[in-house]
């Protein structure tokens, strides 16, 4: 998800026009697992790919606050409400760590915000599905944050220093997200028949979209090779998806829920689960903006940005006035 | 389109993890002024008791060395191994040195 370019360009940035000697030194540093820092020389294609990847990741964290934010006021009790509030706040924090990391590459915060609001920049497809019941909050924490962890843990060793450091902070916080979600599912699955049905229904609706989060199959992922070489992607989409299925299926079984895939079967020989085909038509439709609540999500972000305009403006003008006042005081005191 | 002069400036954030440690760089925030930068730094970087004290300073005020000068700046130390205690061979029998 975060390492999959959803912008629809479908073509990798190439480093063809770069100084060959500089490029060779850069490639050697990256191959030796050295970190690249903001002021270091880097190929333009590396910079551009990273800006797109990190900002897409940041947008996903920010838009990702919406489906869960939808349930804060309706959480079943105070404990759940406090937890959900903290979790959604964390996602906001993740967005901010990542925007800062992208800014070190020479793009401004406002440019990134504009790209999101104009629809030019993409975010993870998963957040364009609606949260219909409380069980969806459990399913999101367990599956969506679970998939995010799978994707983000290897990125702690990504070659760009500020991105890697943001990932370390984020990964420290994600584990709580997944566990609180699983706990919600656990309680529902052990509850009344109706609660159990609700949990199963949420798993049915979130399972396949969660598998899609890892991005298209490797043979349809054109940028993978260069991104792996540049260490801005550390595992392929299919590798991560397989890993996710293998650890998640037993978790579902343990609480008596059924993964909605008739083709799911343990493969003794591979030591892994075989599973059914993901509906990639649905994935590409959501990438194109045809997700059930895609319009609603963008409207919510636009409204937040527009409603906050006067606050940003007032704070800026106030700070300027105060700075001028302080300078005059300093002059007067001489 | 965005007007860069209207974007809140960027501040670098430093957190003292606990008493006795120095402040350490953790990231940055946008804020209109220093007071707001502290508030944003608190919400962004210390939601889990990561620190007991915060510093913020305008990113534009940081003077950084150029990676291109790294060799000139740091290489001269490389051949001065006599700056390290292990350079000196002291016989085994000599204690407390
Ligand atoms: Fe997150
Ligand atoms: Fe999360």
Short mmCIF file of C-alpha atoms and ligand atoms in Angstrom, two decimals:
data_model
loop_
_atom_site.label_atom_id
_atom_site.label_comp_id
_atom_site.label_asym_id
_atom_site.label_seq_id
_atom_site.Cartn_x
_atom_site.Cartn_y
_atom_site.Cartn_z
CA UNK A 1 0.00 0.00 0.00
CA UNK A 2 2.46 2.60 1.16
CA UNK A 3 5.13 1.45 -1.24
CA UNK A 4 2.71 1.05 -4.16
CA UNK A 5 2.46 4.03 -6.44
CA UNK A 6 -1.28 4.67 -6.80
CA UNK A 7 -0.89 7.90 -8.74
CA UNK A 8 -1.67 6.15 -11.99
CA UNK A 9 1.52 7.18 -13.72
CA UNK A 10 2.31 3.51 -14.12
CA UNK A 11 5.84 4.36 -15.11
CA UNK A 12 8.89 4.37 -12.88
CA UNK A 13 10.91 7.53 -12.54
CA UNK A 14 14.27 6.72 -14.10
CA UNK A 15 17.69 7.95 -13.20
CA UNK A 16 18.87 7.98 -16.83
CA UNK A 17 19.88 11.65 -16.99
CA UNK A 18 22.05 11.67 -13.85
CA UNK A 19 25.82 12.09 -13.59
CA UNK A 20 27.02 8.45 -13.83
CA UNK A 21 29.78 8.83 -11.22
CA UNK A 22 27.47 10.45 -8.65
CA UNK A 23 24.82 7.88 -9.39
CA UNK A 24 27.28 5.01 -8.93
CA UNK A 25 28.42 6.37 -5.55
CA UNK A 26 24.82 6.79 -4.48
CA UNK A 27 23.83 3.28 -5.58
CA UNK A 28 26.84 1.83 -3.75
CA UNK A 29 25.94 3.65 -0.53
CA UNK A 30 22.37 2.41 -0.69
CA UNK A 31 23.48 -1.13 -1.54
CA UNK A 32 25.71 -1.04 1.57
CA UNK A 33 22.59 -0.19 3.66
CA UNK A 34 23.81 3.32 4.41
CA UNK A 35 21.21 5.97 5.13
CA UNK A 36 20.70 8.89 2.77
CA UNK A 37 20.10 12.17 4.58
CA UNK A 38 18.31 15.31 3.34
CA UNK A 39 21.36 17.27 2.22
CA UNK A 40 23.10 14.31 0.57
CA UNK A 41 23.22 14.03 -3.19
CA UNK A 42 20.44 11.85 -4.57
CA UNK A 43 19.07 11.17 -8.05
CA UNK A 44 16.02 13.25 -8.94
CA UNK A 45 14.05 10.07 -9.58
CA UNK A 46 14.78 8.88 -6.02
CA UNK A 47 13.66 12.22 -4.61
CA UNK A 48 10.47 12.29 -6.67
CA UNK A 49 9.55 8.68 -5.97
CA UNK A 50 10.08 9.25 -2.25
CA UNK A 51 8.04 12.45 -2.19
CA UNK A 52 5.18 10.59 -3.85
CA UNK A 53 5.51 7.55 -1.62
CA UNK A 54 5.90 9.40 1.70
CA UNK A 55 3.16 11.93 0.99
CA UNK A 56 0.80 9.17 -0.18
CA UNK A 57 1.58 7.39 3.08
CA UNK A 58 0.94 10.60 5.08
CA UNK A 59 -2.36 11.23 3.29
CA UNK A 60 -3.40 7.65 4.11
CA UNK A 61 -2.83 8.29 7.83
CA UNK A 62 -4.84 11.51 7.72
CA UNK A 63 -7.76 10.20 5.64
CA UNK A 64 -7.56 7.05 7.75
CA UNK A 65 -8.78 9.06 10.74
CA UNK A 66 -12.19 9.48 9.10
CA UNK A 67 -13.65 5.94 9.07
CA UNK A 68 -12.79 5.44 12.74
CA UNK A 69 -13.57 9.02 13.75
CA UNK A 70 -17.07 8.15 12.56
CA UNK A 71 -17.53 5.92 15.64
CA UNK A 72 -15.92 7.98 18.43
CA UNK A 73 -19.22 9.46 19.62
CA UNK A 74 -20.94 6.07 19.37
CA UNK A 75 -18.34 3.88 21.09
CA UNK A 76 -20.18 1.40 23.33
CA UNK A 77 -18.56 2.58 26.57
CA UNK A 78 -16.15 5.10 28.00
CA UNK A 79 -13.18 2.74 27.94
CA UNK A 80 -13.66 2.03 24.23
CA UNK A 81 -14.19 5.70 23.54
CA UNK A 82 -10.97 6.78 25.26
CA UNK A 83 -9.04 4.07 23.38
CA UNK A 84 -10.51 4.96 19.99
CA UNK A 85 -9.85 8.65 20.57
CA UNK A 86 -6.20 7.90 21.39
CA UNK A 87 -5.87 5.65 18.37
CA UNK A 88 -7.30 8.20 15.95
CA UNK A 89 -5.06 10.87 17.46
CA UNK A 90 -2.06 8.58 16.87
CA UNK A 91 -3.00 8.31 13.18
CA UNK A 92 -3.01 12.10 12.99
CA UNK A 93 0.45 12.05 14.56
CA UNK A 94 1.63 9.48 11.99
CA UNK A 95 0.48 11.77 9.21
CA UNK A 96 2.45 14.63 10.74
CA UNK A 97 5.69 12.63 11.20
CA UNK A 98 5.46 11.63 7.54
CA UNK A 99 4.65 15.09 6.16
CA UNK A 100 7.75 16.36 8.00
CA UNK A 101 9.86 13.61 6.45
CA UNK A 102 8.57 14.49 2.97
CA UNK A 103 9.26 18.18 3.58
CA UNK A 104 12.97 17.44 4.00
CA UNK A 105 12.92 16.51 0.29
CA UNK A 106 11.90 20.00 -0.75
CA UNK A 107 8.12 19.81 -1.03
CA UNK A 108 6.00 22.10 1.17
CA UNK A 109 3.19 21.04 3.47
CA UNK A 110 0.69 23.19 1.58
CA UNK A 111 1.72 21.67 -1.77
CA UNK A 112 1.04 18.21 -0.38
CA UNK A 113 -2.30 19.28 1.13
CA UNK A 114 -3.33 20.79 -2.19
CA UNK A 115 -2.37 17.63 -4.05
CA UNK A 116 -4.58 15.61 -1.72
CA UNK A 117 -7.54 17.98 -1.85
CA UNK A 118 -7.43 18.32 -5.63
CA UNK A 119 -7.44 14.54 -6.02
CA UNK A 120 -3.99 14.59 -7.64
CA UNK A 121 -2.40 12.64 -4.79
CA UNK A 122 -3.70 9.23 -3.77
CA UNK A 123 -4.12 7.48 -0.46
CA UNK A 124 -4.67 3.87 0.53
CA UNK A 125 -7.81 2.42 -1.07
CA UNK A 126 -8.90 0.85 2.22
CA UNK A 127 -10.18 4.15 3.60
CA UNK A 128 -12.80 4.48 0.88
CA UNK A 129 -14.87 1.71 2.44
CA UNK A 130 -17.58 2.69 4.96
CA UNK A 131 -17.61 1.76 8.67
CA UNK A 132 -21.14 0.41 9.07
CA UNK A 133 -21.11 -1.14 12.55
CA UNK A 134 -19.05 -1.03 15.74
CA UNK A 135 -17.47 -4.33 14.73
CA UNK A 136 -15.87 -2.51 11.80
CA UNK A 137 -13.74 -0.63 14.33
CA UNK A 138 -12.52 -3.99 15.61
CA UNK A 139 -11.89 -5.27 12.09
CA UNK A 140 -9.98 -2.13 11.11
CA UNK A 141 -7.65 -2.26 14.11
CA UNK A 142 -7.02 -5.96 13.71
CA UNK A 143 -6.78 -6.22 9.91
CA UNK A 144 -6.04 -2.77 8.53
CA UNK A 145 -3.52 -1.81 11.19
CA UNK A 146 -2.24 -5.38 11.05
CA UNK A 147 -1.61 -5.02 7.33
CA UNK A 148 -0.08 -1.60 7.91
CA UNK A 149 2.35 -3.07 10.46
CA UNK A 150 3.37 -5.77 7.99
CA UNK A 151 4.11 -3.06 5.46
CA UNK A 152 5.77 -0.61 7.82
CA UNK A 153 8.09 -2.81 9.85
CA UNK A 154 10.49 -3.39 6.92
CA UNK A 155 10.34 0.34 6.11
CA UNK A 156 12.18 1.06 9.37
CA UNK A 157 15.24 0.06 7.35
CA UNK A 158 14.37 2.11 4.30
CA UNK A 159 17.31 4.02 2.81
CA UNK A 160 16.01 7.55 3.42
CA UNK A 161 16.91 8.53 7.00
CA UNK A 162 13.97 10.82 7.87
CA UNK A 163 11.49 8.27 6.45
CA UNK A 164 13.10 5.40 8.35
CA UNK A 165 13.05 7.38 11.61
CA UNK A 166 9.37 8.30 11.14
CA UNK A 167 8.67 4.60 10.56
CA UNK A 168 10.40 3.63 13.82
CA UNK A 169 8.15 6.00 15.79
CA UNK A 170 5.06 4.80 13.93
CA UNK A 171 5.79 1.12 14.40
CA UNK A 172 6.17 1.63 18.15
CA UNK A 173 2.62 2.98 18.23
CA UNK A 174 0.91 0.56 15.82
CA UNK A 175 0.97 -2.51 17.99
CA UNK A 176 -1.56 -1.01 20.39
CA UNK A 177 -3.82 -0.23 17.41
CA UNK A 178 -3.89 -3.81 16.27
CA UNK A 179 -4.35 -5.29 19.73
CA UNK A 180 -7.26 -3.01 20.68
CA UNK A 181 -8.97 -3.99 17.41
CA UNK A 182 -8.46 -7.69 18.00
CA UNK A 183 -9.75 -7.28 21.54
CA UNK A 184 -12.98 -5.73 20.20
CA UNK A 185 -13.41 -8.69 17.82
CA UNK A 186 -12.59 -11.15 20.59
CA UNK A 187 -15.31 -9.74 22.84
CA UNK A 188 -17.93 -9.61 20.10
CA UNK A 189 -17.09 -13.13 18.95
CA UNK A 190 -17.58 -14.37 22.51
CA UNK A 191 -20.81 -12.42 22.96
CA UNK A 192 -24.44 -12.99 21.95
CA UNK A 193 -25.38 -14.56 18.62
CA UNK A 194 -26.10 -11.11 17.22
CA UNK A 195 -22.69 -9.80 18.36
CA UNK A 196 -20.95 -12.78 16.86
CA UNK A 197 -22.78 -12.25 13.56
CA UNK A 198 -21.72 -8.62 13.62
CA UNK A 199 -18.06 -9.59 14.07
CA UNK A 200 -18.25 -12.15 11.26
CA UNK A 201 -19.96 -9.64 8.97
CA UNK A 202 -17.20 -7.10 9.60
CA UNK A 203 -14.52 -9.70 8.84
CA UNK A 204 -16.38 -10.64 5.65
CA UNK A 205 -16.39 -7.06 4.43
CA UNK A 206 -12.83 -6.08 5.48
CA UNK A 207 -10.88 -9.22 4.58
CA UNK A 208 -10.48 -8.70 0.85
CA UNK A 209 -9.95 -4.93 0.97
CA UNK A 210 -7.22 -5.63 3.56
CA UNK A 211 -5.46 -8.02 1.18
CA UNK A 212 -5.67 -5.33 -1.52
CA UNK A 213 -3.76 -2.95 0.75
CA UNK A 214 -0.52 -4.67 -0.25
CA UNK A 215 -1.01 -3.50 -3.82
CA UNK A 216 -1.28 -5.33 -7.15
CA UNK A 217 0.47 -8.66 -7.74
CA UNK A 218 4.21 -8.46 -8.33
CA UNK A 219 3.97 -9.06 -12.08
CA UNK A 220 1.70 -6.00 -12.34
CA UNK A 221 3.88 -3.78 -10.17
CA UNK A 222 6.27 -2.05 -12.58
CA UNK A 223 8.24 0.04 -10.07
CA UNK A 224 9.10 -2.76 -7.72
CA UNK A 225 12.56 -3.61 -9.03
CA UNK A 226 14.01 -0.09 -8.82
CA UNK A 227 12.31 0.59 -5.48
CA UNK A 228 13.77 -2.59 -4.01
CA UNK A 229 17.22 -1.65 -5.26
CA UNK A 230 16.90 1.82 -3.74
CA UNK A 231 15.66 0.29 -0.47
CA UNK A 232 12.48 2.35 -0.47
CA UNK A 233 10.57 -0.88 -0.66
CA UNK A 234 11.98 -3.89 1.15
CA UNK A 235 9.63 -6.75 0.29
CA UNK A 236 7.38 -7.35 -2.70
CA UNK A 237 3.59 -6.96 -2.52
CA UNK A 238 2.94 -10.69 -2.83
CA UNK A 239 5.50 -11.61 -0.15
CA UNK A 240 3.87 -9.28 2.35
CA UNK A 241 0.36 -10.41 1.43
CA UNK A 242 1.30 -14.05 1.98
CA UNK A 243 2.86 -13.23 5.33
CA UNK A 244 -0.28 -11.36 6.38
CA UNK A 245 -2.57 -14.26 5.45
CA UNK A 246 -0.34 -16.76 7.26
CA UNK A 247 -0.39 -14.91 10.57
CA UNK A 248 -3.99 -13.66 10.43
CA UNK A 249 -5.87 -16.87 9.62
CA UNK A 250 -4.95 -18.57 12.93
CA UNK A 251 -5.96 -15.39 14.79
CA UNK A 252 -9.43 -15.60 13.22
CA UNK A 253 -9.73 -19.29 14.01
CA UNK A 254 -8.72 -18.73 17.62
CA UNK A 255 -11.81 -16.59 18.24
CA UNK A 256 -14.16 -18.72 16.17
CA UNK A 257 -14.43 -16.48 13.11
CA UNK A 258 -14.19 -17.70 9.52
CA UNK A 259 -12.05 -16.06 6.86
CA UNK A 260 -14.40 -15.52 3.88
CA UNK A 261 -12.35 -17.39 1.31
CA UNK A 262 -13.51 -20.84 0.14
CA UNK A 263 -10.13 -21.40 -1.54
CA UNK A 264 -8.19 -20.90 1.68
CA UNK A 265 -6.20 -24.01 2.49
CA UNK A 266 -3.00 -24.82 4.39
CA UNK A 267 -0.32 -25.98 2.00
CA UNK A 268 1.89 -28.39 3.89
CA UNK A 269 4.58 -28.36 1.25
CA UNK A 270 4.97 -24.57 1.10
CA UNK A 271 4.39 -24.16 4.83
CA UNK A 272 1.92 -21.42 3.95
CA UNK A 273 -1.74 -20.86 3.13
CA UNK A 274 -3.02 -21.04 -0.43
CA UNK A 275 -5.72 -18.45 -0.88
CA UNK A 276 -8.20 -17.24 -3.48
CA UNK A 277 -7.76 -14.51 -6.07
CA UNK A 278 -8.22 -10.91 -5.06
CA UNK A 279 -10.73 -9.01 -7.20
CA UNK A 280 -8.28 -6.56 -8.78
CA UNK A 281 -11.04 -4.90 -10.81
CA UNK A 282 -12.51 -3.70 -7.53
CA UNK A 283 -9.08 -2.47 -6.40
CA UNK A 284 -8.46 -0.43 -9.57
CA UNK A 285 -11.99 0.99 -9.39
CA UNK A 286 -11.30 2.23 -5.85
CA UNK A 287 -7.94 3.65 -6.96
CA UNK A 288 -9.83 5.54 -9.69
CA UNK A 289 -11.97 7.09 -6.95
CA UNK A 290 -15.01 4.84 -7.23
CA UNK A 291 -14.86 3.65 -3.61
CA UNK A 292 -18.18 3.65 -1.74
CA UNK A 293 -17.35 6.72 0.31
CA UNK A 294 -14.50 8.29 -1.69
CA UNK A 295 -16.42 11.52 -2.32
CA UNK A 296 -17.46 11.77 1.32
CA UNK A 297 -13.83 11.38 2.45
CA UNK A 298 -12.59 14.15 0.18
CA UNK A 299 -15.44 16.44 1.15
CA UNK A 300 -14.59 15.92 4.82
CA UNK A 301 -10.92 16.83 4.20
CA UNK A 302 -11.86 19.86 2.09
CA UNK A 303 -14.31 21.07 4.73
CA UNK A 304 -11.69 20.69 7.48
CA UNK A 305 -9.17 22.66 5.39
CA UNK A 306 -11.62 25.43 4.50
CA UNK A 307 -13.14 25.70 7.98
CA UNK A 308 -9.64 26.02 9.44
CA UNK A 309 -8.56 28.77 7.03
CA UNK A 310 -9.49 31.65 9.34
CA UNK A 311 -7.64 30.04 12.25
CA UNK A 312 -4.45 29.61 10.24
CA UNK A 313 -4.72 33.18 9.00
CA UNK A 314 -5.51 34.70 12.41
CA UNK A 315 -2.63 32.87 14.12
CA UNK A 316 -0.21 33.91 11.40
CA UNK A 317 -1.21 37.59 11.54
CA UNK A 318 -1.14 37.56 15.35
CA UNK A 319 2.39 36.11 15.35
CA UNK A 320 3.54 38.72 12.83
CA UNK A 321 2.08 41.58 14.86
CA UNK A 322 3.69 40.29 18.02
CA UNK A 323 7.06 39.96 16.26
CA UNK A 324 6.81 43.56 15.02
CA UNK A 325 5.81 44.72 18.52
CA UNK A 326 8.81 42.95 20.05
CA UNK A 327 11.18 44.54 17.53
CA UNK A 328 9.79 48.02 18.32
CA UNK A 329 10.15 47.41 22.03
CA UNK A 330 13.74 46.34 21.49
CA UNK A 331 14.48 49.49 19.46
CA UNK A 332 12.77 51.70 22.07
CA UNK A 333 14.86 50.18 24.85
CA UNK A 334 18.18 51.18 23.29
CA UNK B 1 -2.53 27.97 -5.16
CA UNK B 2 -0.59 28.04 -1.94
CA UNK B 3 1.38 31.11 -0.98
CA UNK B 4 4.57 29.96 0.79
CA UNK B 5 4.72 33.23 2.76
CA UNK B 6 1.39 32.31 4.36
CA UNK B 7 2.39 28.82 5.49
CA UNK B 8 3.16 28.62 9.20
CA UNK B 9 6.93 28.32 9.59
CA UNK B 10 8.66 25.04 10.42
CA UNK B 11 10.18 24.40 13.88
CA UNK B 12 12.59 21.66 14.90
CA UNK B 13 11.63 19.76 18.04
CA UNK B 14 14.00 18.43 20.70
CA UNK B 15 12.88 16.26 23.62
CA UNK B 16 14.67 15.52 26.89
CA UNK B 17 13.71 11.90 27.53
CA UNK B 18 14.28 12.13 31.27
CA UNK B 19 16.27 14.13 33.76
CA UNK B 20 20.00 13.72 33.21
CA UNK B 21 19.78 13.23 29.44
CA UNK B 22 20.34 15.90 26.83
CA UNK B 23 17.60 17.07 24.47
CA UNK B 24 17.45 15.01 21.32
CA UNK B 25 16.06 15.93 17.91
CA UNK B 26 12.79 14.09 17.18
CA UNK B 27 11.24 15.87 14.21
CA UNK B 28 9.49 19.08 13.31
CA UNK B 29 6.15 20.87 13.44
CA UNK B 30 4.52 23.83 11.74
CA UNK B 31 3.33 26.65 14.00
CA UNK B 32 2.66 30.37 13.83
CA UNK B 33 4.92 31.14 16.81
CA UNK B 34 7.10 29.54 19.46
CA UNK B 35 4.32 29.06 21.99
CA UNK B 36 2.17 27.23 19.47
CA UNK B 37 5.18 25.23 18.29
CA UNK B 38 5.62 23.96 21.87
CA UNK B 39 1.95 22.97 22.03
CA UNK B 40 2.14 21.16 18.70
CA UNK B 41 5.38 19.47 19.68
CA UNK B 42 3.75 18.25 22.89
CA UNK B 43 0.77 16.77 21.02
CA UNK B 44 2.83 15.30 18.20
CA UNK B 45 5.90 13.91 19.95
CA UNK B 46 5.05 13.25 23.60
CA UNK B 47 1.74 11.38 23.71
CA UNK B 48 3.31 8.54 25.72
CA UNK B 49 5.50 10.25 28.27
CA UNK B 50 8.44 10.35 25.88
CA UNK B 51 9.88 13.37 27.62
CA UNK B 52 10.09 15.78 30.52
CA UNK B 53 11.15 18.87 28.60
CA UNK B 54 10.82 20.28 25.07
CA UNK B 55 12.87 22.68 22.96
CA UNK B 56 11.63 24.16 19.70
CA UNK B 57 13.55 26.43 17.38
CA UNK B 58 12.88 27.83 13.91
CA UNK B 59 14.24 25.39 11.32
CA UNK B 60 15.54 28.32 9.30
CA UNK B 61 17.91 29.15 12.19
CA UNK B 62 19.84 25.89 11.96
CA UNK B 63 23.27 26.17 10.38
CA UNK B 64 24.26 22.77 9.06
CA UNK B 65 27.54 21.50 7.70
CA UNK B 66 27.57 20.55 4.03
CA UNK B 67 27.83 16.79 3.38
CA UNK B 68 30.23 17.74 0.56
CA UNK B 69 32.63 19.05 3.23
CA UNK B 70 32.44 15.88 5.30
CA UNK B 71 35.86 14.67 4.17
CA UNK B 72 37.58 17.99 4.89
CA UNK B 73 35.87 18.30 8.27
CA UNK B 74 36.04 14.80 9.65
CA UNK B 75 38.78 12.89 7.82
CA UNK B 76 41.71 14.67 9.54
CA UNK B 77 40.78 12.84 12.75
CA UNK B 78 41.15 9.47 11.06
CA UNK B 79 44.97 9.19 11.26
CA UNK B 80 45.23 10.53 14.81
CA UNK B 81 44.83 7.21 16.52
CA UNK B 82 47.07 8.43 19.35
CA UNK B 83 43.99 10.33 20.58
CA UNK B 84 42.59 7.03 21.80
CA UNK B 85 43.76 5.27 24.97
CA UNK B 86 44.11 1.93 23.15
CA UNK B 87 47.02 3.39 21.13
CA UNK B 88 49.33 3.02 24.15
CA UNK B 89 50.72 -0.41 25.07
CA UNK B 90 51.00 -0.75 28.81
CA UNK B 91 52.46 -3.99 30.27
CA UNK B 92 49.91 -6.35 31.87
CA UNK B 93 51.42 -6.00 35.34
CA UNK B 94 50.67 -2.29 35.61
CA UNK B 95 47.35 -1.74 37.41
CA UNK B 96 44.73 1.00 37.47
CA UNK B 97 45.69 2.77 34.25
FE1 LIG C 1 -0.87 4.83 11.45
FE1 LIG C 2 -2.59 2.62 13.18
#
